[in-house]
Amino acid sequence: MAIALVTGTSSGIGLATAVTLARGGHTVIATMRNPESAGELRKIVAAENLPVTIAALDVDDDASVESAFAKVMAEHGRLDVLVNNAGIGGGGSVEECSTTRFRQVMETNFFGALRCIKAVVPGMRQRRQGCIVNVTSVAGRMALAPAAAYSASKFALEALSECLAQEMKAFNVRVAVIEPGVIATPIFSKAAPVPRDSPYPHSRRQRALFAQSLTKPTSPYVVGEKIREIVDGDSWQFRYPVGPDAAPFLQWRASKTDEEVISIGSVSDADYVLMVKREFGLDVNL
């Protein structure tokens, strides 16, 4: 069984992944900025007597990352699996989303993952064994307004992952990318309110699309199970769209020209509603 570290485990995909890996017999270090927010995870771990250790890790902070990974090595002697899941949302038009917010999103979603990767790669390379799973998003392969900050961070993580996979293949270390679609996690409830006086219609349209998608919610445990399959298996497959709408979203984007996608940004609300119904079978309310 593997020694696995998962980031961002206080809720959502990270929590589900930590629990699922532990249920599969793996020893899990479940990390988060503030371990006091691990109430739900602690209850599951205690009830099922799972091999999970909850630890503090702020992926935005060099010292925190160095300390957390040093502690893992001191206690376990190795780390077999890294799941980079910690992430934050970043909605809003380019004009209305501050440069500070762009930096915050990139710091966590991209540089946070990079810090953790750099912490584990030397050991995995030397042992010629290991698995790195980076949780990106379908938004890492299709950029739709008004998610420039979020999509930019996930596009960047996809590119980093693809280069890393090529480099680590020479050392028998697997790298995989998980691309969830719309998953029922707290990231949506944490989204900033849409500015009432915004001239851009895209935020409320995207919120309506997500709201309709979540009327039939997909559990984050679907993602956790896929990550467990990757860890338990030996496949060198790189990309894994996860969730019932992930592959369809990506297929839809692949079927459109750039200009066709861009033109969606200028349609009326009525035409947007018709388009979503026609293309995705969803009845959005604007």
XYZ file of C-alpha atoms in Angstrom:
286
model
C 0.000 0.000 0.000
C 1.103 3.559 -0.753
C 1.950 6.558 1.388
C -0.152 9.339 -0.162
C -0.368 13.063 0.508
C -3.476 14.931 -0.613
C -3.767 18.730 -0.517
C -6.936 20.718 0.141
C -8.777 18.029 2.099
C -11.066 20.097 4.331
C -13.977 19.539 1.934
C -15.041 18.524 -1.558
C -12.766 16.549 -3.861
C -9.824 16.594 -1.470
C -11.836 15.169 1.415
C -13.403 12.526 -0.818
C -10.017 11.557 -2.233
C -8.397 11.230 1.187
C -11.251 9.058 2.454
C -11.377 6.913 -0.685
C -7.632 6.254 -0.722
C -7.689 5.382 2.980
C -10.642 3.049 2.490
C -8.529 1.360 -0.168
C -5.855 0.623 2.417
C -3.436 3.448 1.650
C -1.843 5.553 4.371
C -3.013 9.124 3.786
C -1.643 12.461 4.931
C -4.639 14.757 4.498
C -3.478 18.360 4.393
C -5.165 21.738 4.549
C -4.393 25.316 5.557
C -6.309 25.089 8.808
C -6.722 21.617 10.384
C -9.446 23.039 12.630
C -11.692 22.980 9.533
C -11.372 19.190 9.259
C -14.476 18.400 11.309
C -16.213 16.245 8.707
C -13.028 14.406 7.783
C -12.211 13.709 11.444
C -15.672 12.210 11.980
C -15.314 9.835 9.022
C -11.771 8.843 9.990
C -12.808 8.125 13.593
C -15.980 6.248 12.654
C -14.187 3.995 10.166
C -10.778 3.875 11.868
C -9.087 4.968 8.659
C -5.297 5.361 8.257
C -5.446 9.145 7.842
C -3.245 11.777 9.442
C -4.500 15.362 9.254
C -1.737 17.923 8.809
C -1.340 21.638 8.228
C -0.097 22.677 4.801
C -0.493 26.036 3.092
C 0.474 25.462 -0.525
C 0.938 29.234 -0.969
C 3.814 29.278 1.522
C 7.308 27.918 0.799
C 8.134 27.292 4.454
C 4.850 25.480 5.099
C 5.393 23.168 2.121
C 9.004 22.452 3.114
C 8.024 21.700 6.708
C 5.073 19.461 5.823
C 6.973 17.311 3.356
C 10.023 17.068 5.621
C 7.748 15.747 8.365
C 6.293 13.112 6.032
C 9.763 11.917 5.095
C 10.861 11.842 8.727
C 7.841 9.773 9.767
C 7.418 7.510 6.739
C 10.730 7.562 4.897
C 9.081 8.023 1.522
C 6.086 9.448 -0.306
C 4.576 7.325 -3.054
C 1.640 9.467 -4.172
C 1.005 13.200 -4.369
C -2.494 14.461 -5.174
C -2.477 18.184 -5.906
C -6.068 19.176 -5.256
C -5.883 22.446 -3.287
C -7.503 25.200 -5.314
C -9.675 28.281 -5.242
C -12.226 29.705 -7.648
C -11.694 32.775 -9.741
C -14.740 34.125 -11.537
C -15.410 37.588 -12.884
C -14.701 39.450 -16.078
C -11.121 40.437 -16.831
C -12.016 44.090 -16.268
C -13.757 43.521 -12.928
C -11.436 40.884 -11.471
C -8.501 42.621 -9.796
C -4.911 41.858 -10.629
C -4.529 40.893 -6.973
C -7.229 38.265 -7.375
C -5.589 36.920 -10.537
C -2.363 36.541 -8.554
C -4.144 34.815 -5.649
C -5.752 32.264 -7.943
C -2.499 31.557 -9.771
C -0.586 31.353 -6.479
C -2.788 28.578 -5.119
C -3.902 26.714 -8.215
C -0.602 26.763 -10.099
C 2.329 27.714 -7.894
C 0.865 25.768 -4.958
C 0.886 22.598 -7.014
C 4.347 23.423 -8.349
C 5.751 23.800 -4.822
C 4.444 20.372 -3.838
C 5.682 18.781 -7.059
C 9.188 20.124 -6.527
C 9.114 18.764 -2.980
C 8.444 15.172 -4.094
C 10.098 14.825 -7.493
C 13.700 14.294 -6.300
C 12.747 11.356 -4.081
C 10.460 9.774 -6.658
C 13.105 10.180 -9.346
C 15.767 8.566 -7.196
C 13.521 5.643 -6.239
C 12.220 5.388 -9.819
C 8.746 5.015 -8.395
C 5.804 7.274 -7.672
C 2.575 8.807 -8.890
C 1.612 12.480 -9.137
C -2.034 13.335 -9.750
C -2.913 16.950 -10.509
C -6.555 17.982 -10.258
C -7.229 20.550 -12.965
C -10.666 21.025 -14.550
C -12.438 20.968 -17.883
C -11.773 24.716 -17.554
C -8.123 23.822 -18.091
C -8.945 22.877 -21.673
C -11.846 25.178 -22.496
C -11.861 28.839 -21.492
C -15.323 30.294 -21.084
C -16.080 33.786 -19.774
C -16.107 34.953 -17.060
C -13.529 32.532 -15.618
C -10.281 33.971 -16.986
C -8.379 33.799 -13.683
C -9.474 30.249 -12.917
C -9.048 28.951 -16.467
C -5.637 30.583 -16.808
C -4.446 28.820 -13.649
C -5.792 25.467 -14.794
C -4.434 25.851 -18.341
C -1.058 26.560 -16.737
C -1.297 23.481 -14.506
C -2.204 21.339 -17.515
C 0.884 22.559 -19.388
C 3.114 22.023 -16.354
C 1.705 18.523 -15.937
C 2.271 17.592 -19.572
C 5.921 18.663 -19.418
C 6.390 16.958 -16.058
C 4.909 13.715 -17.392
C 7.462 13.678 -20.205
C 10.329 14.326 -17.820
C 9.288 11.759 -15.204
C 8.536 8.998 -17.714
C 12.290 8.486 -17.961
C 12.296 7.660 -14.240
C 9.218 5.419 -14.133
C 7.128 8.042 -12.294
C 3.545 8.376 -13.481
C 1.862 11.783 -13.849
C -1.890 12.079 -14.422
C -4.333 14.940 -14.785
C -7.882 14.777 -13.453
C -10.319 17.078 -15.288
C -13.590 17.259 -13.333
C -16.715 18.719 -14.846
C -19.333 20.321 -12.597
C -18.934 18.561 -9.242
C -20.991 19.315 -6.135
C -18.348 20.970 -3.943
C -18.234 24.101 -1.748
C -16.259 25.999 -4.412
C -19.557 27.224 -5.876
C -20.933 28.502 -2.566
C -17.673 30.391 -1.983
C -17.963 32.335 -5.250
C -18.052 36.115 -4.908
C -21.409 37.792 -5.599
C -21.980 39.051 -9.121
C -21.635 42.872 -9.135
C -25.140 44.336 -9.465
C -23.989 47.077 -11.782
C -21.810 44.869 -13.976
C -22.153 45.553 -17.709
C -21.132 41.943 -18.392
C -23.863 39.276 -18.646
C -21.454 36.343 -18.478
C -21.268 35.861 -14.688
C -25.004 35.458 -14.133
C -25.237 33.204 -17.186
C -22.477 30.951 -15.896
C -24.048 30.867 -12.425
C -27.352 29.836 -13.994
C -25.621 27.106 -15.999
C -23.887 25.737 -12.914
C -27.075 25.937 -10.849
C -28.945 23.873 -13.411
C -26.109 21.350 -13.677
C -26.135 20.950 -9.896
C -29.824 20.031 -9.780
C -28.498 16.519 -10.476
C -25.339 16.769 -8.372
C -22.264 14.665 -8.998
C -20.574 13.613 -5.769
C -16.903 14.454 -5.275
C -16.463 10.778 -4.388
C -16.742 10.082 -8.135
C -13.461 11.965 -8.495
C -11.985 10.264 -5.446
C -12.749 6.842 -6.910
C -11.057 7.719 -10.188
C -7.950 8.891 -8.347
C -7.912 5.653 -6.357
C -8.128 3.676 -9.614
C -5.119 5.559 -10.958
C -3.110 5.012 -7.777
C -4.001 1.306 -7.617
C -3.392 0.717 -11.314
C -0.388 0.908 -13.591
C -1.783 2.878 -16.522
C 0.256 5.603 -18.189
C -2.874 7.375 -19.408
C -2.379 11.101 -18.874
C -5.778 12.850 -18.960
C -8.944 11.743 -17.180
C -12.133 13.790 -17.678
C -14.303 12.913 -14.656
C -18.030 13.324 -14.097
C -20.960 12.791 -16.454
C -20.580 16.182 -18.146
C -16.776 16.383 -18.384
C -16.210 14.490 -21.632
C -19.321 15.994 -23.285
C -18.126 19.519 -22.427
C -14.713 18.825 -23.927
C -16.225 17.186 -26.996
C -18.497 20.204 -27.449
C -15.519 22.557 -27.309
C -13.547 20.424 -29.773
C -16.476 20.579 -32.194
C -16.496 24.392 -32.240
C -14.149 26.832 -33.862
C -12.578 29.504 -31.683
C -14.730 32.084 -33.415
C -17.930 30.144 -32.725
C -17.148 29.971 -29.017
C -16.223 33.652 -28.893
C -19.472 34.606 -30.612
C -21.457 33.083 -27.729
C -20.243 35.947 -25.572
C -22.291 38.455 -27.561
C -25.647 36.703 -27.835
C -28.778 37.917 -26.038
C -30.046 36.243 -22.884
C -32.849 34.627 -24.864
C -30.438 33.197 -27.422
C -28.113 32.017 -24.647
C -30.959 30.091 -23.016
C -31.797 28.465 -26.358
C -28.153 27.638 -27.027
C -27.678 25.942 -23.656
C -30.835 23.897 -24.182
C -29.781 22.932 -27.703
C -26.145 22.153 -26.972
C -26.287 20.766 -23.418
C -29.925 19.845 -22.792
C -30.147 22.180 -19.790
C -32.961 24.561 -18.959
C -31.304 27.623 -17.464
C -33.225 30.434 -15.817
C -31.964 33.980 -16.305
